[in-house]
Short mmCIF file of C-alpha atoms in Angstrom, two decimals:
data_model
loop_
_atom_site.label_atom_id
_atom_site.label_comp_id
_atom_site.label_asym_id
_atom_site.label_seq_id
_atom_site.Cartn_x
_atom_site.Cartn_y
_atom_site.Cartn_z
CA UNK A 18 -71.40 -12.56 40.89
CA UNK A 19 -68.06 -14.06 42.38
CA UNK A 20 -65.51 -12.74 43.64
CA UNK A 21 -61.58 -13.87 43.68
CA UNK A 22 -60.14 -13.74 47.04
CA UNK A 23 -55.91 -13.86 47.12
CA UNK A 24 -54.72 -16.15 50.58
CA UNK A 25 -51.37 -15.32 51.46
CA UNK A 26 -48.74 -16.38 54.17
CA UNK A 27 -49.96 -19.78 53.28
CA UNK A 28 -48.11 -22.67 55.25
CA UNK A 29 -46.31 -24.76 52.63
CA UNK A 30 -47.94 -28.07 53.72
CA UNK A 31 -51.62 -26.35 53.51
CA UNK A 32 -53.67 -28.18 50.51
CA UNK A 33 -56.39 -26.98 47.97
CA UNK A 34 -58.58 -29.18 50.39
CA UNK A 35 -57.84 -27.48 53.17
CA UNK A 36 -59.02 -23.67 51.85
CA UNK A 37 -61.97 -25.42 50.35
CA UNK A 38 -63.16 -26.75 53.95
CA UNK A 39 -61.89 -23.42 55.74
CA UNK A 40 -64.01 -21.10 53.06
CA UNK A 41 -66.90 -23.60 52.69
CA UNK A 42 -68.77 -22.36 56.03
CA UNK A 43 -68.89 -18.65 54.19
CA UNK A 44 -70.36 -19.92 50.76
CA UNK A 45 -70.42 -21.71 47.80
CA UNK A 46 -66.95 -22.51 46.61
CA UNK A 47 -66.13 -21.58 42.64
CA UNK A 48 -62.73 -22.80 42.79
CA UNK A 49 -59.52 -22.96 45.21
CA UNK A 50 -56.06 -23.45 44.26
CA UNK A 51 -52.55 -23.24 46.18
CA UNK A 52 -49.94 -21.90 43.19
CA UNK A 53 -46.88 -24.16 43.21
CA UNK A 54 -43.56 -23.83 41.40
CA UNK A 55 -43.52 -25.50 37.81
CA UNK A 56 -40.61 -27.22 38.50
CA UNK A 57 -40.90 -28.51 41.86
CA UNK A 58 -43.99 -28.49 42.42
CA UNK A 59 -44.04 -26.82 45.98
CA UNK A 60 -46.19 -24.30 47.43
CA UNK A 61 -45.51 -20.73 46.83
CA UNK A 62 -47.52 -19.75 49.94
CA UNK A 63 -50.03 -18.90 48.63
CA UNK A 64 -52.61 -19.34 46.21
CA UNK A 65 -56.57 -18.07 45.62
CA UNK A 66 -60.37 -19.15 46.73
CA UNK A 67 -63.43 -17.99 44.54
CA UNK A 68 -66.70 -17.61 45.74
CA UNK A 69 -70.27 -17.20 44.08
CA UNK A 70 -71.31 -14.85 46.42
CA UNK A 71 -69.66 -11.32 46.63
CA UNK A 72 -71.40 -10.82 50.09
CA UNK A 73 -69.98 -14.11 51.43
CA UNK A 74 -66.35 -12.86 50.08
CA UNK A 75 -66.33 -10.03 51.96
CA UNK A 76 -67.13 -11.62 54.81
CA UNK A 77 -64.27 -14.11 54.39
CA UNK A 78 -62.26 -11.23 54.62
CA UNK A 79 -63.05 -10.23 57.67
CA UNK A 80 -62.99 -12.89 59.60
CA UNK A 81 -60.04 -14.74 57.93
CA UNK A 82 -57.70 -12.30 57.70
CA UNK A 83 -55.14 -12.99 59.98
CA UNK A 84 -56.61 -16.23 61.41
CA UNK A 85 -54.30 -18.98 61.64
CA UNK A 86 -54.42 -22.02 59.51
CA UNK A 87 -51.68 -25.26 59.72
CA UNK A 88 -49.72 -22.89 61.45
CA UNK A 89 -49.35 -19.70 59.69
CA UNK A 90 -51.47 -16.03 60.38
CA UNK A 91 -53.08 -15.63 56.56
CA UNK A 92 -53.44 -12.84 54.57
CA UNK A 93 -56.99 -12.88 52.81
CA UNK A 94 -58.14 -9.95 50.41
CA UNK A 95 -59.69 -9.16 47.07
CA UNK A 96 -57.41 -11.01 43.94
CA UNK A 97 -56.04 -7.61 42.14
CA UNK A 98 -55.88 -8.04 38.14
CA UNK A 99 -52.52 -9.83 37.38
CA UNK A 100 -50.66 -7.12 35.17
CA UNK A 101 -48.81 -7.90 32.55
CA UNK A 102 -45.31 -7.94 32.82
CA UNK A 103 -43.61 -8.59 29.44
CA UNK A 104 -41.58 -11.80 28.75
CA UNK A 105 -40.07 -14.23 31.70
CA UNK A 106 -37.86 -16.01 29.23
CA UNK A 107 -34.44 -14.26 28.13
CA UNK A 108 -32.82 -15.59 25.90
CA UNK A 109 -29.39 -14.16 23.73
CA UNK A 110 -31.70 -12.94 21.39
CA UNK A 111 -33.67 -11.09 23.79
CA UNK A 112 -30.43 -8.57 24.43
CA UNK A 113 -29.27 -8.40 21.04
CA UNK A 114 -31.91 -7.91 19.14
CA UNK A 115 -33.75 -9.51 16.28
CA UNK A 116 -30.84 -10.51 14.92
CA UNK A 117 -28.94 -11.93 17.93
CA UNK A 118 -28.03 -15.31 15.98
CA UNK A 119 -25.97 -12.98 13.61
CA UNK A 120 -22.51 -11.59 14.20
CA UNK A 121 -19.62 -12.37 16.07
CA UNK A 122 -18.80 -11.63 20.31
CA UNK A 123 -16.86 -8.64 21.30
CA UNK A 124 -16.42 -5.15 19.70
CA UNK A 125 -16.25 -6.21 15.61
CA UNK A 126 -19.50 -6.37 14.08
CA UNK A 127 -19.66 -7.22 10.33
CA UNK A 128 -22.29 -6.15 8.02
CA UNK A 129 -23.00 -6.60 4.52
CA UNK A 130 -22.50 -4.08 1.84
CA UNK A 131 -24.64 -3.82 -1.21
CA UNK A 132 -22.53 -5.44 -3.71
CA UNK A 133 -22.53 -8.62 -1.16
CA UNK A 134 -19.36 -8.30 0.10
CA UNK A 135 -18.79 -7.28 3.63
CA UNK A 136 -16.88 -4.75 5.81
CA UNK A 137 -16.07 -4.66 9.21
CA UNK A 138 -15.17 -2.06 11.58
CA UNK A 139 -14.47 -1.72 15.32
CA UNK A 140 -16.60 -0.84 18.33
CA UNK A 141 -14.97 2.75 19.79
CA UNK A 142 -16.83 2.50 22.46
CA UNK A 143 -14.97 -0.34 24.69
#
């Protein structure tokens, strides 16, 4: 089975190449990536190596961890579960609710009365 190994402290300049042929003499390779900003496109520092063989991981781990590579001391451990952590996008309807395109700024809020007029009041609270 594989195992997902998380490489921090990564120099900025250090390629997907590179952690492939620095964890190639502990095993087969599954994958490697360095995780770069969407926008810019620059390393993060650091990104993750998968290998096939769980043995081979853990012996990654021990002798990476800490070694230097382009420059910079590595962290290298087990990948932990990526939680989830709700929405990364806020938006003005994201504080005001469902209905955030409704209503006007400030302390009056107007709201519709059954007959489909409306009456407003104002905020005490400010």
């Amino acid at each position: 089975m594989s195992k997902k190994l998380y490489v921090g402290n990564l120099n900025y300049a250090t390629t997907e190449d590179t952690l492939k042929n620095v964890f190639a003499s502990y095993g087969e390779i599954v994958s490697a990536v360095v995780i770069k900003d969407r926008d810019t496109q620059q390393s993060k520092g650091f990104g993750f190596v998968e290998l096939a063989d769980d043995s081979a991981a853990e012996k990654a781990i021990a002798e990476l961890s800490g070694r230097e590579i382009d420059g910079r001391r590595v962290r290298v451990n087990v990948a932990e579960e990526r939680q989830n952590r709700g929405p990364r996008n806020f938006n003005r309807r994201d504080f005001r609710g469902e209905r955030g395109d409704r209503g006007s700024s400030g302390g009056d809020f107007h709201r519709g009365n059954r007959e489909g007029g409306f009456s407003s009041f104002r905020d005490s609270s400010y």
